[in-house]
PDB file of C-alpha atoms and ligand atoms in Angstrom:
ATOM      1  CA  MET A   1     -26.704  94.701 142.244  1.00  0.00           C
ATOM      2  CA  THR A   2     -28.333  97.311 140.504  1.00  0.00           C
ATOM      3  CA  ASP A   3     -29.829  97.342 137.051  1.00  0.00           C
ATOM      4  CA  GLN A   4     -26.947  98.769 135.293  1.00  0.00           C
ATOM      5  CA  GLU A   5     -24.591  96.829 136.966  1.00  0.00           C
ATOM      6  CA  LEU A   6     -27.099  93.604 135.847  1.00  0.00           C
ATOM      7  CA  VAL A   7     -26.712  95.114 132.659  1.00  0.00           C
ATOM      8  CA  GLN A   8     -22.888  95.352 132.847  1.00  0.00           C
ATOM      9  CA  LYS A   9     -22.501  91.344 133.518  1.00  0.00           C
ATOM     10  CA  ALA A  10     -24.813  90.939 130.249  1.00  0.00           C
ATOM     11  CA  ILE A  11     -22.757  93.047 128.292  1.00  0.00           C
ATOM     12  CA  GLU A  12     -19.805  91.397 129.284  1.00  0.00           C
ATOM     13  CA  MET A  13     -20.678  87.984 128.916  1.00  0.00           C
ATOM     14  CA  GLN A  14     -21.061  88.388 124.847  1.00  0.00           C
ATOM     15  CA  ARG A  15     -16.920  87.808 124.957  1.00  0.00           C
ATOM     16  CA  PHE A  16     -17.785  84.077 125.385  1.00  0.00           C
ATOM     17  CA  SER A  17     -20.162  84.148 122.568  1.00  0.00           C
ATOM     18  CA  TYR A  18     -20.130  81.577 119.556  1.00  0.00           C
ATOM     19  CA  VAL A  19     -20.999  82.702 116.647  1.00  0.00           C
ATOM     20  CA  PRO A  20     -19.394  82.366 113.410  1.00  0.00           C
ATOM     21  CA  TYR A  21     -22.805  82.163 111.859  1.00  0.00           C
ATOM     22  CA  SER A  22     -24.745  85.964 112.801  1.00  0.00           C
ATOM     23  CA  HIS A  23     -21.596  87.737 114.447  1.00  0.00           C
ATOM     24  CA  PHE A  24     -24.568  89.033 116.580  1.00  0.00           C
ATOM     25  CA  PRO A  25     -22.679  88.342 120.130  1.00  0.00           C
ATOM     26  CA  VAL A  26     -25.525  88.566 123.018  1.00  0.00           C
ATOM     27  CA  GLY A  27     -25.071  87.990 126.838  1.00  0.00           C
ATOM     28  CA  ALA A  28     -27.643  87.547 129.179  1.00  0.00           C
ATOM     29  CA  ALA A  29     -27.132  87.893 133.192  1.00  0.00           C
ATOM     30  CA  LEU A  30     -30.575  86.511 135.305  1.00  0.00           C
ATOM     31  CA  LEU A  31     -30.853  88.179 139.008  1.00  0.00           C
ATOM     32  CA  CYS A  32     -31.937  85.446 141.638  1.00  0.00           C
ATOM     33  CA  GLU A  33     -33.417  87.055 144.992  1.00  0.00           C
ATOM     34  CA  ASP A  34     -30.547  85.949 146.771  1.00  0.00           C
ATOM     35  CA  GLY A  35     -27.830  87.901 144.908  1.00  0.00           C
ATOM     36  CA  ARG A  36     -26.960  84.965 142.602  1.00  0.00           C
ATOM     37  CA  VAL A  37     -26.531  85.494 138.557  1.00  0.00           C
ATOM     38  CA  PHE A  38     -26.409  83.219 135.965  1.00  0.00           C
ATOM     39  CA  THR A  39     -24.408  84.207 133.096  1.00  0.00           C
ATOM     40  CA  GLY A  40     -24.813  83.229 129.635  1.00  0.00           C
ATOM     41  CA  CYS A  41     -24.176  84.000 125.831  1.00  0.00           C
ATOM     42  CA  ASN A  42     -25.599  82.487 122.649  1.00  0.00           C
ATOM     43  CA  VAL A  43     -23.719  79.630 121.372  1.00  0.00           C
ATOM     44  CA  GLU A  44     -24.266  78.288 118.266  1.00  0.00           C
ATOM     45  CA  ASN A  45     -24.317  75.446 115.699  1.00  0.00           C
ATOM     46  CA  ALA A  46     -23.539  74.342 112.089  1.00  0.00           C
ATOM     47  CA  ALA A  47     -27.116  72.693 112.405  1.00  0.00           C
ATOM     48  CA  TYR A  48     -28.530  76.574 112.495  1.00  0.00           C
ATOM     49  CA  GLY A  49     -31.321  75.000 114.345  1.00  0.00           C
ATOM     50  CA  SER A  50     -29.407  73.535 117.254  1.00  0.00           C
ATOM     51  CA  THR A  51     -28.063  77.229 118.337  1.00  0.00           C
ATOM     52  CA  ILE A  52     -29.332  78.306 121.816  1.00  0.00           C
ATOM     53  CA  CYS A  53     -29.883  81.676 123.165  1.00  0.00           C
ATOM     54  CA  ALA A  54     -27.960  83.620 125.815  1.00  0.00           C
ATOM     55  CA  GLU A  55     -31.310  84.119 127.782  1.00  0.00           C
ATOM     56  CA  ARG A  56     -32.179  80.291 127.481  1.00  0.00           C
ATOM     57  CA  THR A  57     -27.633  79.901 128.464  1.00  0.00           C
ATOM     58  CA  ALA A  58     -28.785  81.481 131.978  1.00  0.00           C
ATOM     59  CA  LEU A  59     -31.837  79.949 132.442  1.00  0.00           C
ATOM     60  CA  LEU A  60     -30.772  76.797 131.705  1.00  0.00           C
ATOM     61  CA  LYS A  61     -27.236  77.359 134.051  1.00  0.00           C
ATOM     62  CA  ALA A  62     -29.873  78.257 136.834  1.00  0.00           C
ATOM     63  CA  VAL A  63     -32.210  75.291 136.965  1.00  0.00           C
ATOM     64  CA  SER A  64     -29.500  73.165 136.873  1.00  0.00           C
ATOM     65  CA  GLU A  65     -27.585  74.459 139.510  1.00  0.00           C
ATOM     66  CA  GLY A  66     -30.886  74.204 141.794  1.00  0.00           C
ATOM     67  CA  CYS A  67     -32.096  77.355 141.375  1.00  0.00           C
ATOM     68  CA  ARG A  68     -35.750  77.325 140.087  1.00  0.00           C
ATOM     69  CA  SER A  69     -37.743  80.142 141.828  1.00  0.00           C
ATOM     70  CA  GLY A  70     -37.198  84.027 142.986  1.00  0.00           C
ATOM     71  CA  TRP A  71     -35.598  85.244 139.991  1.00  0.00           C
ATOM     72  CA  THR A  72     -36.338  88.955 139.827  1.00  0.00           C
ATOM     73  CA  ALA A  73     -34.540  90.556 136.812  1.00  0.00           C
ATOM     74  CA  ILE A  74     -33.108  89.294 133.281  1.00  0.00           C
ATOM     75  CA  ALA A  75     -30.694  91.278 131.116  1.00  0.00           C
ATOM     76  CA  ILE A  76     -30.379  90.730 127.738  1.00  0.00           C
ATOM     77  CA  ALA A  77     -27.426  92.920 125.970  1.00  0.00           C
ATOM     78  CA  GLY A  78     -26.697  92.654 121.942  1.00  0.00           C
ATOM     79  CA  LYS A  79     -24.331  95.073 120.026  1.00  0.00           C
ATOM     80  CA  GLY A  80     -27.521  96.220 117.452  1.00  0.00           C
ATOM     81  CA  SER A  81     -29.074  99.695 117.094  1.00  0.00           C
ATOM     82  CA  ASP A  82     -32.010  98.017 118.633  1.00  0.00           C
ATOM     83  CA  TYR A  83     -32.429  96.715 122.434  1.00  0.00           C
ATOM     84  CA  CYS A  84     -32.085  93.306 122.307  1.00  0.00           C
ATOM     85  CA  TRP A  85     -35.399  91.350 123.629  1.00  0.00           C
ATOM     86  CA  PRO A  86     -35.671  87.824 124.208  1.00  0.00           C
ATOM     87  CA  CYS A  87     -36.780  85.774 121.506  1.00  0.00           C
ATOM     88  CA  GLY A  88     -40.246  84.045 121.589  1.00  0.00           C
ATOM     89  CA  SER A  89     -38.581  80.148 122.898  1.00  0.00           C
ATOM     90  CA  CYS A  90     -36.808  82.972 125.379  1.00  0.00           C
ATOM     91  CA  ARG A  91     -39.840  84.234 126.456  1.00  0.00           C
ATOM     92  CA  GLN A  92     -41.815  80.591 126.848  1.00  0.00           C
ATOM     93  CA  MET A  93     -39.005  79.108 128.619  1.00  0.00           C
ATOM     94  CA  LEU A  94     -38.272  81.667 131.409  1.00  0.00           C
ATOM     95  CA  TYR A  95     -42.323  82.263 131.715  1.00  0.00           C
ATOM     96  CA  GLU A  96     -42.070  78.762 133.062  1.00  0.00           C
ATOM     97  CA  PHE A  97     -40.481  80.033 135.746  1.00  0.00           C
ATOM     98  CA  ALA A  98     -41.084  83.485 136.425  1.00  0.00           C
ATOM     99  CA  PRO A  99     -44.291  84.692 134.272  1.00  0.00           C
ATOM    100  CA  ASN A 100     -43.409  88.614 136.281  1.00  0.00           C
ATOM    101  CA  LEU A 101     -39.552  88.883 135.311  1.00  0.00           C
ATOM    102  CA  ARG A 102     -38.264  92.016 135.532  1.00  0.00           C
ATOM    103  CA  VAL A 103     -36.683  91.933 131.521  1.00  0.00           C
ATOM    104  CA  LEU A 104     -33.980  94.686 131.240  1.00  0.00           C
ATOM    105  CA  ALA A 105     -33.242  94.967 126.879  1.00  0.00           C
ATOM    106  CA  ALA A 106     -29.982  96.332 126.326  1.00  0.00           C
ATOM    107  CA  ARG A 107     -28.966  97.619 122.552  1.00  0.00           C
ATOM    108  CA  GLY A 108     -25.088  98.224 121.669  1.00  0.00           C
ATOM    109  CA  ASP A 109     -24.324 101.126 123.365  1.00  0.00           C
ATOM    110  CA  GLY A 110     -25.127 100.106 126.659  1.00  0.00           C
ATOM    111  CA  LYS A 111     -28.353 101.850 126.861  1.00  0.00           C
ATOM    112  CA  PHE A 112     -31.432  99.463 128.086  1.00  0.00           C
ATOM    113  CA  VAL A 113     -35.238  99.245 128.417  1.00  0.00           C
ATOM    114  CA  GLU A 114     -37.270  97.277 130.966  1.00  0.00           C
ATOM    115  CA  MET A 115     -40.610  95.169 130.585  1.00  0.00           C
ATOM    116  CA  GLU A 116     -42.209  92.477 132.618  1.00  0.00           C
ATOM    117  CA  LEU A 117     -42.086  88.967 130.672  1.00  0.00           C
ATOM    118  CA  SER A 118     -46.022  89.068 131.240  1.00  0.00           C
ATOM    119  CA  LYS A 119     -46.216  91.952 129.062  1.00  0.00           C
ATOM    120  CA  LEU A 120     -43.988  89.866 126.259  1.00  0.00           C
ATOM    121  CA  LEU A 121     -45.449  87.161 126.442  1.00  0.00           C
ATOM    122  CA  PRO A 122     -49.593  87.625 127.069  1.00  0.00           C
ATOM    123  CA  ASN A 123     -51.801  84.745 128.019  1.00  0.00           C
ATOM    124  CA  GLY A 124     -48.092  82.737 128.121  1.00  0.00           C
ATOM    125  CA  PHE A 125     -48.640  78.858 128.580  1.00  0.00           C
ATOM    126  CA  GLY A 126     -47.974  77.616 131.546  1.00  0.00           C
ATOM    127  CA  PRO A 127     -47.283  75.507 134.447  1.00  0.00           C
ATOM    128  CA  GLN A 128     -50.716  76.244 135.637  1.00  0.00           C
ATOM    129  CA  ALA A 129     -52.725  75.636 132.279  1.00  0.00           C
ATOM    130  CA  LEU A 130     -52.195  71.777 132.832  1.00  0.00           C
ATOM    131  CA  ASN A 131     -53.702  71.717 135.997  1.00  0.00           C
TER     132      ASN A 131
HETATM  133  N1  LIG B   1     -30.038  85.547 119.851  1.00  0.00           N
HETATM  134  C1  LIG B   1     -29.556  85.728 121.691  1.00  0.00           C
HETATM  135  O1  LIG B   1     -28.981  84.819 122.235  1.00  0.00           O
HETATM  136  N2  LIG B   1     -31.187  86.212 122.323  1.00  0.00           N
HETATM  137  C2  LIG B   1     -32.276  87.000 121.801  1.00  0.00           C
HETATM  138  O2  LIG B   1     -32.252  87.408 122.520  1.00  0.00           O
HETATM  139  C3  LIG B   1     -32.338  86.842 120.379  1.00  0.00           C
HETATM  140  C4  LIG B   1     -30.968  86.116 119.387  1.00  0.00           C
HETATM  141  C5  LIG B   1     -28.917  84.971 119.149  1.00  0.00           C
HETATM  142  C6  LIG B   1     -28.982  83.696 118.216  1.00  0.00           C
HETATM  143  C7  LIG B   1     -28.249  83.927 117.504  1.00  0.00           C
HETATM  144  O3  LIG B   1     -26.993  82.780 118.210  1.00  0.00           O
HETATM  145  C8  LIG B   1     -28.089  85.109 117.234  1.00  0.00           C
HETATM  146  O4  LIG B   1     -28.434  85.781 118.207  1.00  0.00           O
HETATM  147  C9  LIG B   1     -28.778  85.522 116.019  1.00  0.00           C
HETATM  148  O5  LIG B   1     -29.925  85.730 116.152  1.00  0.00           O
END
């Protein structure tokens, strides 16, 4: 799967977003080394803080399906004019399983840029910190 194809999957997931409050749909697609792709969208809630981001939806689908290693890239697509970078909570949760994950951040026109998660979350707190 190319980066472009992964971004396209993230864009397509926006159609499932439940965003009655922000009206800001986000889609995500998480690629594993065995070729599996776990997709997600943001799901908002009347209790705003209970909202879950697209990236964490995809992450939870992967982990709950038994895939917790070998993650190679995640694409995130928003509709804005800025690239849709993962929020702090999503960076933290992704770091747990794949600190060197490639993050592809896409904007509304479909253009995307790439940055490694370890650069987005320098000196992150991971499982090794508890040793
Ligand atoms: N959101 C995501 O799904 N992922 C991000 O990386 C940034 C923010 C969602 C949460 C909320 O539903 C909406 O975008 C506005 O913050």
